[in-house]
Short mmCIF file of C-alpha atoms and ligand atoms in Angstrom, two decimals:
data_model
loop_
_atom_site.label_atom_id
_atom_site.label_comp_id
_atom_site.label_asym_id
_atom_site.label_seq_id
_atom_site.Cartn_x
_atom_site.Cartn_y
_atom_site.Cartn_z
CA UNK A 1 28.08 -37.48 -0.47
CA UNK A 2 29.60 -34.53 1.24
CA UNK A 3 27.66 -33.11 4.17
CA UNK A 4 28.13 -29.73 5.23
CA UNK A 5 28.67 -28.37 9.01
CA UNK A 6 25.58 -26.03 9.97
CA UNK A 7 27.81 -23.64 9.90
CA UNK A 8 28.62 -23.58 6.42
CA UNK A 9 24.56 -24.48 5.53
CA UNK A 10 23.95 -20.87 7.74
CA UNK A 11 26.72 -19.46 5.68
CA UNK A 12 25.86 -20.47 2.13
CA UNK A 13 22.34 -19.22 2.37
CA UNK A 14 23.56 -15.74 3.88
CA UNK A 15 25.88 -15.87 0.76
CA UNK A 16 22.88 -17.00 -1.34
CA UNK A 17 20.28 -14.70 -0.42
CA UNK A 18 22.77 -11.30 -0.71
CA UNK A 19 23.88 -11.93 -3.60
CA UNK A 20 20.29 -12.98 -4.83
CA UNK A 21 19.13 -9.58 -3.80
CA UNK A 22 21.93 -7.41 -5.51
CA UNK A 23 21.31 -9.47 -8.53
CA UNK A 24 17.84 -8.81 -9.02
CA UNK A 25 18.22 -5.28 -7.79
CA UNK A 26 20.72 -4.41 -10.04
CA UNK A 27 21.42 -6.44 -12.92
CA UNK A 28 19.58 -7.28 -16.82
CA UNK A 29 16.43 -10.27 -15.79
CA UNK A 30 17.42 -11.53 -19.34
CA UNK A 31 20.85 -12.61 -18.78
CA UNK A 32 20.20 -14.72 -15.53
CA UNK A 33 20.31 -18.51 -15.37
CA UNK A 34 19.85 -21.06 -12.95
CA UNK A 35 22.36 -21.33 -10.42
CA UNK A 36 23.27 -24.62 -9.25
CA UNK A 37 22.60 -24.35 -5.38
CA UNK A 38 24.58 -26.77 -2.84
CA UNK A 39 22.64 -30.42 -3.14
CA UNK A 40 22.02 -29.41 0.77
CA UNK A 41 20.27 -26.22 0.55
CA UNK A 42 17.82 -27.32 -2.82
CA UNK A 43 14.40 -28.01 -0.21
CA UNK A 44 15.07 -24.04 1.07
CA UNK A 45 15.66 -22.76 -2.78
CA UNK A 46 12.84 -25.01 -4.25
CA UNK A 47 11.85 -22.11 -6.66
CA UNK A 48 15.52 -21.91 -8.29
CA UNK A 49 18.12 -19.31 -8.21
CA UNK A 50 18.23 -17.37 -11.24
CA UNK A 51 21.33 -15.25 -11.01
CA UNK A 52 23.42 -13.47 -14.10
CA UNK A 53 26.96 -15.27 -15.29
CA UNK A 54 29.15 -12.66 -13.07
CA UNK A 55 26.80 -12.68 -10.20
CA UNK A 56 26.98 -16.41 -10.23
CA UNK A 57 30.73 -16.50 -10.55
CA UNK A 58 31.01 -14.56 -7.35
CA UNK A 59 28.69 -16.58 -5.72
CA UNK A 60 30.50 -20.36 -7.07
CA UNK A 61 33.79 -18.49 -5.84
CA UNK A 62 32.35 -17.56 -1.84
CA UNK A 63 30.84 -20.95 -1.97
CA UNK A 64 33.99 -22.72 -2.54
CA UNK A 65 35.88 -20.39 -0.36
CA UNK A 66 33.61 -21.11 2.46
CA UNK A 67 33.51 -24.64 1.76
CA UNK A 68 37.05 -24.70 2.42
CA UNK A 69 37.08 -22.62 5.48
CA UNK A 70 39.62 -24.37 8.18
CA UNK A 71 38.48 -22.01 10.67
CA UNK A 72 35.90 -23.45 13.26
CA UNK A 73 33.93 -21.26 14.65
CA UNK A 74 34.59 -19.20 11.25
CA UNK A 75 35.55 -15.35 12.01
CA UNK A 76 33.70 -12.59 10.42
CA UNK A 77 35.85 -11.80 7.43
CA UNK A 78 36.54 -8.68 8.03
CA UNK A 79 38.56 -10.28 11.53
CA UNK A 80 40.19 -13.26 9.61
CA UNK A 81 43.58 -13.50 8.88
CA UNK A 82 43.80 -15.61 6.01
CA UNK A 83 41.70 -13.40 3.44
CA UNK A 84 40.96 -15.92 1.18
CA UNK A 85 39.25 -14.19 -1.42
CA UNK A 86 40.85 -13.08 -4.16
CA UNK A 87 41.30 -9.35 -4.42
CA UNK A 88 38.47 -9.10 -7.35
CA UNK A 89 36.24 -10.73 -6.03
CA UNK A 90 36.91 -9.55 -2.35
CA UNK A 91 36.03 -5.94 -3.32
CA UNK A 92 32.92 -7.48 -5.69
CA UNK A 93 31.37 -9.73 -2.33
CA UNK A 94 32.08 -6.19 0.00
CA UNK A 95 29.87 -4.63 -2.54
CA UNK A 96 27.18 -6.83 -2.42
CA UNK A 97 26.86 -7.07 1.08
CA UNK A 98 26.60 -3.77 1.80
CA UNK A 99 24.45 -3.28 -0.38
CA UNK A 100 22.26 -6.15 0.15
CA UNK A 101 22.61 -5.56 3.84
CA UNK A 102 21.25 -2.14 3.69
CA UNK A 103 17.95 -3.70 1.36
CA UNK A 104 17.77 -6.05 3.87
CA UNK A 105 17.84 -3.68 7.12
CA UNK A 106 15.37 -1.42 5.19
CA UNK A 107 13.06 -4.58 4.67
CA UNK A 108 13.24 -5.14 8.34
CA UNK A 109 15.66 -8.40 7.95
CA UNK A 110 17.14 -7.27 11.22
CA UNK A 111 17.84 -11.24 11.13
CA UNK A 112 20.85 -10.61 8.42
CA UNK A 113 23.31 -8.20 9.68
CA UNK A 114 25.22 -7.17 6.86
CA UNK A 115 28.32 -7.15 8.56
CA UNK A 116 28.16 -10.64 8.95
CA UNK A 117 30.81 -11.40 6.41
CA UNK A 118 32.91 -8.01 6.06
ZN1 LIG B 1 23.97 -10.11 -11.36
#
């Protein structure tokens, strides 16, 4: 099985855990279903993920992107030169994090800054 760096484990449950929180914040409890989290992460998400289809889209999309990352130690995004999100969803994940970010500042997550990936 494919292992993941703790890098990318840190990095999927950032990605996780915004776009949980936008989700729920902002988006119809009816149309969510279980998100399939990386086999690596399950014992931290024991509960589930319940996200909607777009929400999980986004989040299957950073997942992979990350996955793929050839960049070790990984720049914030908004440094990187590759931009490897597609333009969509690129404007989508800024959206999310900053607004995610600021729930999470609010909440006193100081732990999460939102500029973590953009
Ligand atoms: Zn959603």
């Amino acid at each position: 099985m494919e292992t993941f760096t703790p890098g990318q484990q840190k990095d999927f449950k950032v990605l996780i855990d915004f776009v949980r929180v936008y989700c729920h914040a902002n988006h119809d409890p009816a149309a969510r279903e279980p998100f399939a989290v990386p086999p690596e992460l399950e014992r931290r998400y024991r509960k589930g993920v319940r996200l909607c289809p777009d929400c999980a889209a986004l989040l299957y999309h950073g997942i992979a992107k990350r996955r793929k990352c050839p960049l070790d130690p990984k720049p914030s995004c908004k440094h990187c030169r590759i931009h490897c999100y597609s333009r969509e969803y690129r404007a989508k994940i800024r959206e999310v994090m900053a607004f995610s970010g600021r729930r999470m500042i609010m909440r006193g997550r100081l732990d999460y800054l939102w500029h973590y990936f953009f």
